[in-house]
Structure formats: structure tokens, C-alpha cells
Amino acid sequence: MINTLNESHLHKTLKTLYSLEHEACQTEAKAGKYIADILTKEGNVIEIQTGSLAHLAAKIMYFLEQKRTVTIVYPLVTQKYIQTEDEQGKTIRKRKSPVKKNIYSVFRELTSLCPFLLKRNFYLHVVEVSVTEKRTATKEKVQSANGRRHFLRDWVKTGKNLDSIEKKHVFHGKKSYSELLPKSVKGEFSVTDLYCAVKLTESGIKRNEISLMVWVLCKMGLLEFTGKKGKSNYYKKK
């Protein structure tokens, strides 16, 4: 199948690990009008999504309407190495990427899934992973396969390998999302207050990640807007 042919090592490995947890499941199985990464013997669906979660919105809605339990597995790359090879596959260089992500980074992806996050039969597994991104050097500067480069580069991406799984977060129901709010934050608070509280325990956190978390939790009905003080919006836990 096309999905299988284009599968990265990261996607394939996670699919294998999750399929081993379920007896008599099928991979790349037809479930109504869609193909599911994993279809359990009970008819429930597990989807491994290494790209944007927004692309799964229609698929999730369809499966939920069919009364299936849907589990979305999202690998969050918290550590990445970049390995560049020549055309014969020999490593030229390998370096650690400076990009830093943490569990709060996932809220950028959740903005499109707000209608599903609190559904009784919806589960989200965020798996923190370390990966190696493979690149092949080219003799000339080229466009990427998806044509999105603003500037040509002298390499192309050829894959993403899973090096290790660091941690897994399981989200299901209000409590699992609310637990990301620091216990030290009480009463009314602004995004800045929340950012400062999270920063004490989560290094590398960005303020816009906290802004997105507040937006998502408001959409989910876990936070409510209480008003403005000066130029800042204030919220409280429901």
C-alpha cells in the first residue's frame, strides 16, 4: 500500500510496538472508508501520526461516529540528531539539533482536535522520542520533495529513525489535561503567570506554547476567561 511504502522507520517502529500490545490485530486494515494503521479485534482504531494532527480530523470524526474507540499516537521529538550521508550511504557528519520541544509543545497540534479531546472513546498518547533524521547530500542545491523550501539546500531528507522512547503521556478525560497546569497557580492568573510557573520545572518552555495551552483548555471548557487587567487577559480553572 502507498502508506506502507512511504512509511518512516519512526512510524513503522511505533506501529509495530503498538500492534504487539494487541492480540489478533491487523495493520493497514480497512475500517469503513478509511485505512487504519492498526485495527484491533474489537474493531477499535490506533493511528500513528508523525505529521500534523490536523490531517487526522476527518478520519477521527468518522471513526468516532462509527462508535469505535480511537487512539492517536503522536511522537513528540524532544531530542533530534541530524545525520548527513553521501549518495553511497556513508556518513559525512552527524550533529545534535538545537531545536527543543517538551510536552507543552503538543498544544500547537491540538488546536484542530478540540472537538474530540474529551470524547469518552478518544485517547491521545504523546510519546516523547529521540530520533535521528537522515539526509543525503546532493551535488547541487535542490528543492525538497514537498516543494516547500523558500531556499534551496544541498541535501534532501531520506528518513527519520527512532533511537529511543523517553516517556509516554496518556490523555483521556479532563483530569489528564488539567494535570499540566502547575498546582502553584491558583485563583485568577494570566498567561505570563502560568508561563513563569511552568518555567520553574520545564526548561526551554516558550511563552507561545503556554498561550496555545490556555486557548485549547478554554475551548475544552477546563479554563474560563474572567476579564482583563490592564493589557492582560485573566483566567481561572473551572
Tab-separated table of C-alpha atoms in Angstrom:
chain	number	residue	atom	x	y	z
A	1	MET	CA	0.000	0.000	0.000
A	2	ILE	CA	1.085	3.610	-0.540
A	3	ASN	CA	1.096	4.301	3.218
A	4	THR	CA	3.389	1.346	3.832
A	5	LEU	CA	5.792	2.262	1.025
A	6	ASN	CA	6.197	5.815	2.341
A	7	GLU	CA	6.487	4.728	5.974
A	8	SER	CA	9.394	6.097	8.011
A	9	HIS	CA	11.362	3.984	10.468
A	10	LEU	CA	9.809	6.065	13.277
A	11	HIS	CA	6.246	5.376	12.118
A	12	LYS	CA	6.905	1.705	11.360
A	13	THR	CA	8.575	1.033	14.720
A	14	LEU	CA	5.801	2.662	16.747
A	15	LYS	CA	3.197	0.773	14.729
A	16	THR	CA	4.993	-2.495	15.438
A	17	LEU	CA	5.263	-1.748	19.166
A	18	TYR	CA	1.571	-0.860	19.469
A	19	SER	CA	0.433	-3.819	17.378
A	20	LEU	CA	2.352	-6.173	19.706
A	21	GLU	CA	0.194	-4.917	22.592
A	22	HIS	CA	-2.984	-6.179	20.895
A	23	GLU	CA	-3.635	-9.802	20.018
A	24	ALA	CA	-5.153	-10.652	16.644
A	25	CYS	CA	-4.978	-7.059	15.420
A	26	GLN	CA	-4.482	-6.085	11.781
A	27	THR	CA	-2.167	-3.411	10.401
A	28	GLU	CA	-3.018	-1.265	7.382
A	29	ALA	CA	-6.573	-2.590	7.639
A	30	LYS	CA	-9.725	-1.220	6.032
A	31	ALA	CA	-12.111	0.260	8.594
A	32	GLY	CA	-15.115	1.582	6.705
A	33	LYS	CA	-13.999	4.132	4.120
A	34	TYR	CA	-10.540	4.629	5.686
A	35	ILE	CA	-7.409	2.559	6.216
A	36	ALA	CA	-6.390	2.258	9.872
A	37	ASP	CA	-2.765	1.855	10.932
A	38	ILE	CA	-3.938	-0.719	13.472
A	39	LEU	CA	-7.377	-2.288	13.737
A	40	THR	CA	-7.924	-4.313	16.904
A	41	LYS	CA	-10.022	-7.463	17.047
A	42	GLU	CA	-12.724	-5.376	18.785
A	43	GLY	CA	-12.814	-3.044	15.778
A	44	ASN	CA	-11.065	-0.165	17.503
A	45	VAL	CA	-8.527	2.046	15.748
A	46	ILE	CA	-4.967	3.082	16.579
A	47	GLU	CA	-3.374	5.723	14.362
A	48	ILE	CA	0.315	6.630	14.436
A	49	GLN	CA	0.721	10.228	13.274
A	50	THR	CA	4.219	11.597	12.735
A	51	GLY	CA	2.920	14.627	10.807
A	52	SER	CA	0.335	17.268	11.604
A	53	LEU	CA	-2.584	16.073	13.733
A	54	ALA	CA	-4.875	18.401	11.788
A	55	HIS	CA	-4.711	15.950	8.875
A	56	LEU	CA	-6.490	13.350	11.011
A	57	ALA	CA	-9.543	15.423	11.974
A	58	ALA	CA	-11.917	13.999	9.338
A	59	LYS	CA	-10.690	10.465	9.941
A	60	ILE	CA	-11.133	10.761	13.722
A	61	MET	CA	-14.663	12.144	13.330
A	62	TYR	CA	-15.602	9.281	11.020
A	63	PHE	CA	-14.276	6.583	13.365
A	64	LEU	CA	-15.925	8.141	16.416
A	65	GLU	CA	-19.241	8.334	14.582
A	66	GLN	CA	-18.844	4.595	13.946
A	67	LYS	CA	-18.658	4.129	17.745
A	68	ARG	CA	-15.064	2.921	17.580
A	69	THR	CA	-12.520	3.727	20.276
A	70	VAL	CA	-9.811	5.843	18.680
A	71	THR	CA	-6.247	6.100	19.987
A	72	ILE	CA	-3.945	8.637	18.359
A	73	VAL	CA	-0.232	8.069	18.936
A	74	TYR	CA	1.789	11.229	18.413
A	75	PRO	CA	5.594	11.017	18.658
A	76	LEU	CA	6.923	14.269	20.088
A	77	VAL	CA	10.562	14.678	19.122
A	78	THR	CA	12.240	16.074	22.243
A	79	GLN	CA	15.750	15.232	21.035
A	80	LYS	CA	16.948	15.049	17.448
A	81	TYR	CA	20.209	14.205	15.732
A	82	ILE	CA	20.852	15.056	12.092
A	83	GLN	CA	22.925	12.571	10.117
A	84	THR	CA	24.066	13.538	6.624
A	85	GLU	CA	25.215	10.802	4.231
A	86	ASP	CA	26.695	10.780	0.755
A	87	GLU	CA	24.923	9.101	-2.159
A	88	GLN	CA	26.569	5.770	-1.255
A	89	GLY	CA	25.159	5.889	2.282
A	90	LYS	CA	28.429	6.773	4.044
A	91	THR	CA	28.024	9.181	6.983
A	92	ILE	CA	29.603	12.572	6.303
A	93	ARG	CA	28.625	14.249	9.575
A	94	LYS	CA	26.251	13.911	12.491
A	95	ARG	CA	25.170	16.631	14.886
A	96	LYS	CA	22.600	17.299	17.570
A	97	SER	CA	19.754	19.609	16.575
A	98	PRO	CA	19.369	22.733	18.753
A	99	VAL	CA	15.559	22.538	18.480
A	100	LYS	CA	13.953	21.894	21.876
A	101	LYS	CA	10.451	20.531	22.449
A	102	ASN	CA	8.545	19.461	25.554
A	103	ILE	CA	5.083	18.176	26.416
A	104	TYR	CA	3.659	21.722	26.223
A	105	SER	CA	4.768	21.895	22.571
A	106	VAL	CA	1.973	19.461	21.687
A	107	PHE	CA	-0.753	22.101	22.145
A	108	ARG	CA	0.087	23.625	18.762
A	109	GLU	CA	-1.085	20.322	17.274
A	110	LEU	CA	-4.199	20.083	19.438
A	111	THR	CA	-5.863	23.274	18.209
A	112	SER	CA	-7.585	21.347	15.406
A	113	LEU	CA	-8.651	18.421	17.633
A	114	CYS	CA	-10.534	20.327	20.364
A	115	PRO	CA	-13.937	18.830	19.402
A	116	PHE	CA	-12.622	15.297	20.072
A	117	LEU	CA	-10.274	15.635	23.047
A	118	LEU	CA	-12.897	14.975	25.736
A	119	LYS	CA	-14.886	12.328	23.871
A	120	ARG	CA	-15.292	9.210	26.006
A	121	ASN	CA	-13.822	6.912	23.351
A	122	PHE	CA	-10.907	9.147	22.326
A	123	TYR	CA	-7.380	8.634	23.636
A	124	LEU	CA	-4.238	10.602	22.870
A	125	HIS	CA	-0.819	9.104	23.511
A	126	VAL	CA	2.027	11.605	23.292
A	127	VAL	CA	5.287	9.666	23.109
A	128	GLU	CA	8.458	11.648	23.778
A	129	VAL	CA	11.144	10.264	21.486
A	130	SER	CA	14.743	10.748	20.443
A	131	VAL	CA	15.252	10.397	16.683
A	132	THR	CA	17.906	10.639	14.007
A	133	GLU	CA	16.884	12.499	10.866
A	134	LYS	CA	18.643	11.068	7.813
A	135	ARG	CA	19.737	13.351	4.981
A	136	THR	CA	21.500	12.651	1.695
A	137	ALA	CA	23.893	15.283	0.387
A	138	THR	CA	23.355	16.473	-3.196
A	139	LYS	CA	25.886	17.908	-5.641
A	140	GLU	CA	23.644	20.875	-6.351
A	141	LYS	CA	21.138	22.812	-4.293
A	142	VAL	CA	17.670	21.309	-4.722
A	143	GLN	CA	14.045	21.791	-3.706
A	144	SER	CA	12.505	19.498	-1.092
A	145	ALA	CA	10.195	16.655	-2.111
A	146	ASN	CA	7.130	18.604	-0.933
A	147	GLY	CA	8.266	21.805	-2.674
A	148	ARG	CA	8.052	23.918	0.489
A	149	ARG	CA	11.588	25.240	0.678
A	150	HIS	CA	11.981	29.001	0.427
A	151	PHE	CA	15.701	28.458	-0.163
A	152	LEU	CA	17.312	25.549	-1.998
A	153	ARG	CA	19.588	23.239	0.018
A	154	ASP	CA	22.351	20.810	-0.875
A	155	TRP	CA	20.631	17.889	0.816
A	156	VAL	CA	17.305	16.011	0.896
A	157	LYS	CA	15.610	14.254	3.799
A	158	THR	CA	15.580	10.488	3.399
A	159	GLY	CA	14.074	9.225	6.632
A	160	LYS	CA	13.638	9.508	10.375
A	161	ASN	CA	14.844	6.726	12.682
A	162	LEU	CA	13.564	6.121	16.201
A	163	ASP	CA	16.513	5.984	18.605
A	164	SER	CA	14.674	5.711	21.901
A	165	ILE	CA	11.374	6.307	23.675
A	166	GLU	CA	11.862	8.606	26.635
A	167	LYS	CA	8.366	8.925	28.100
A	168	LYS	CA	4.696	8.374	27.273
A	169	HIS	CA	1.820	10.662	28.266
A	170	VAL	CA	-1.722	9.271	28.068
A	171	PHE	CA	-4.514	11.846	27.747
A	172	HIS	CA	-8.109	10.786	28.330
A	173	GLY	CA	-10.647	12.906	30.151
A	174	LYS	CA	-10.443	16.293	31.850
A	175	LYS	CA	-8.040	15.369	34.650
A	176	SER	CA	-5.270	14.202	32.340
A	177	TYR	CA	-5.135	17.599	30.607
A	178	SER	CA	-5.645	19.654	33.776
A	179	GLU	CA	-2.628	17.969	35.385
A	180	LEU	CA	-0.375	20.011	33.076
A	181	LEU	CA	-1.421	23.129	34.990
A	182	PRO	CA	1.022	23.798	37.873
A	183	LYS	CA	-0.567	23.308	41.295
A	184	SER	CA	1.076	26.544	42.407
A	185	VAL	CA	-1.229	28.531	40.100
A	186	LYS	CA	-4.436	29.286	41.978
A	187	GLY	CA	-7.290	31.746	41.626
A	188	GLU	CA	-7.056	34.084	38.657
A	189	PHE	CA	-3.936	34.064	36.512
A	190	SER	CA	-2.591	35.444	33.251
A	191	VAL	CA	-0.611	33.643	30.550
A	192	THR	CA	2.511	35.293	31.967
A	193	ASP	CA	1.741	33.940	35.461
A	194	LEU	CA	1.297	30.454	34.032
A	195	TYR	CA	4.425	30.728	31.907
A	196	CYS	CA	6.548	31.729	34.906
A	197	ALA	CA	5.166	28.822	36.966
A	198	VAL	CA	5.783	26.226	34.247
A	199	LYS	CA	9.261	27.587	33.533
A	200	LEU	CA	10.354	26.622	37.052
A	201	THR	CA	10.079	22.918	36.228
A	202	GLU	CA	10.221	22.761	32.412
A	203	SER	CA	13.379	24.108	30.807
A	204	GLY	CA	13.195	25.603	27.334
A	205	ILE	CA	9.473	26.360	27.552
A	206	LYS	CA	8.229	29.105	25.221
A	207	ARG	CA	5.563	31.646	26.112
A	208	ASN	CA	3.562	30.989	22.933
A	209	GLU	CA	3.312	27.297	23.921
A	210	ILE	CA	1.593	28.370	27.147
A	211	SER	CA	-0.664	30.764	25.205
A	212	LEU	CA	-1.753	27.867	22.992
A	213	MET	CA	-2.335	25.625	26.002
A	214	VAL	CA	-4.608	28.268	27.550
A	215	TRP	CA	-6.501	28.639	24.257
A	216	VAL	CA	-7.015	24.861	23.940
A	217	LEU	CA	-8.039	24.396	27.584
A	218	CYS	CA	-10.555	27.237	27.234
A	219	LYS	CA	-12.017	25.562	24.141
A	220	MET	CA	-12.244	22.323	26.133
A	221	GLY	CA	-14.051	24.108	28.967
A	222	LEU	CA	-11.274	23.457	31.509
A	223	LEU	CA	-10.386	27.143	31.877
A	224	GLU	CA	-12.593	30.209	31.685
A	225	PHE	CA	-11.821	33.824	30.833
A	226	THR	CA	-12.534	36.114	33.779
A	227	GLY	CA	-11.657	39.524	32.341
A	228	LYS	CA	-8.837	41.928	31.602
A	229	LYS	CA	-6.485	43.688	33.962
A	230	GLY	CA	-4.515	46.291	32.067
A	231	LYS	CA	-3.465	44.681	28.815
A	232	SER	CA	-3.547	41.095	30.168
A	233	ASN	CA	-6.357	38.565	29.946
A	234	TYR	CA	-7.043	36.590	33.111
A	235	TYR	CA	-8.369	33.060	33.537
A	236	LYS	CA	-9.280	30.582	36.232
A	237	LYS	CA	-9.708	26.828	36.457
A	238	LYS	CA	-13.252	25.554	36.184
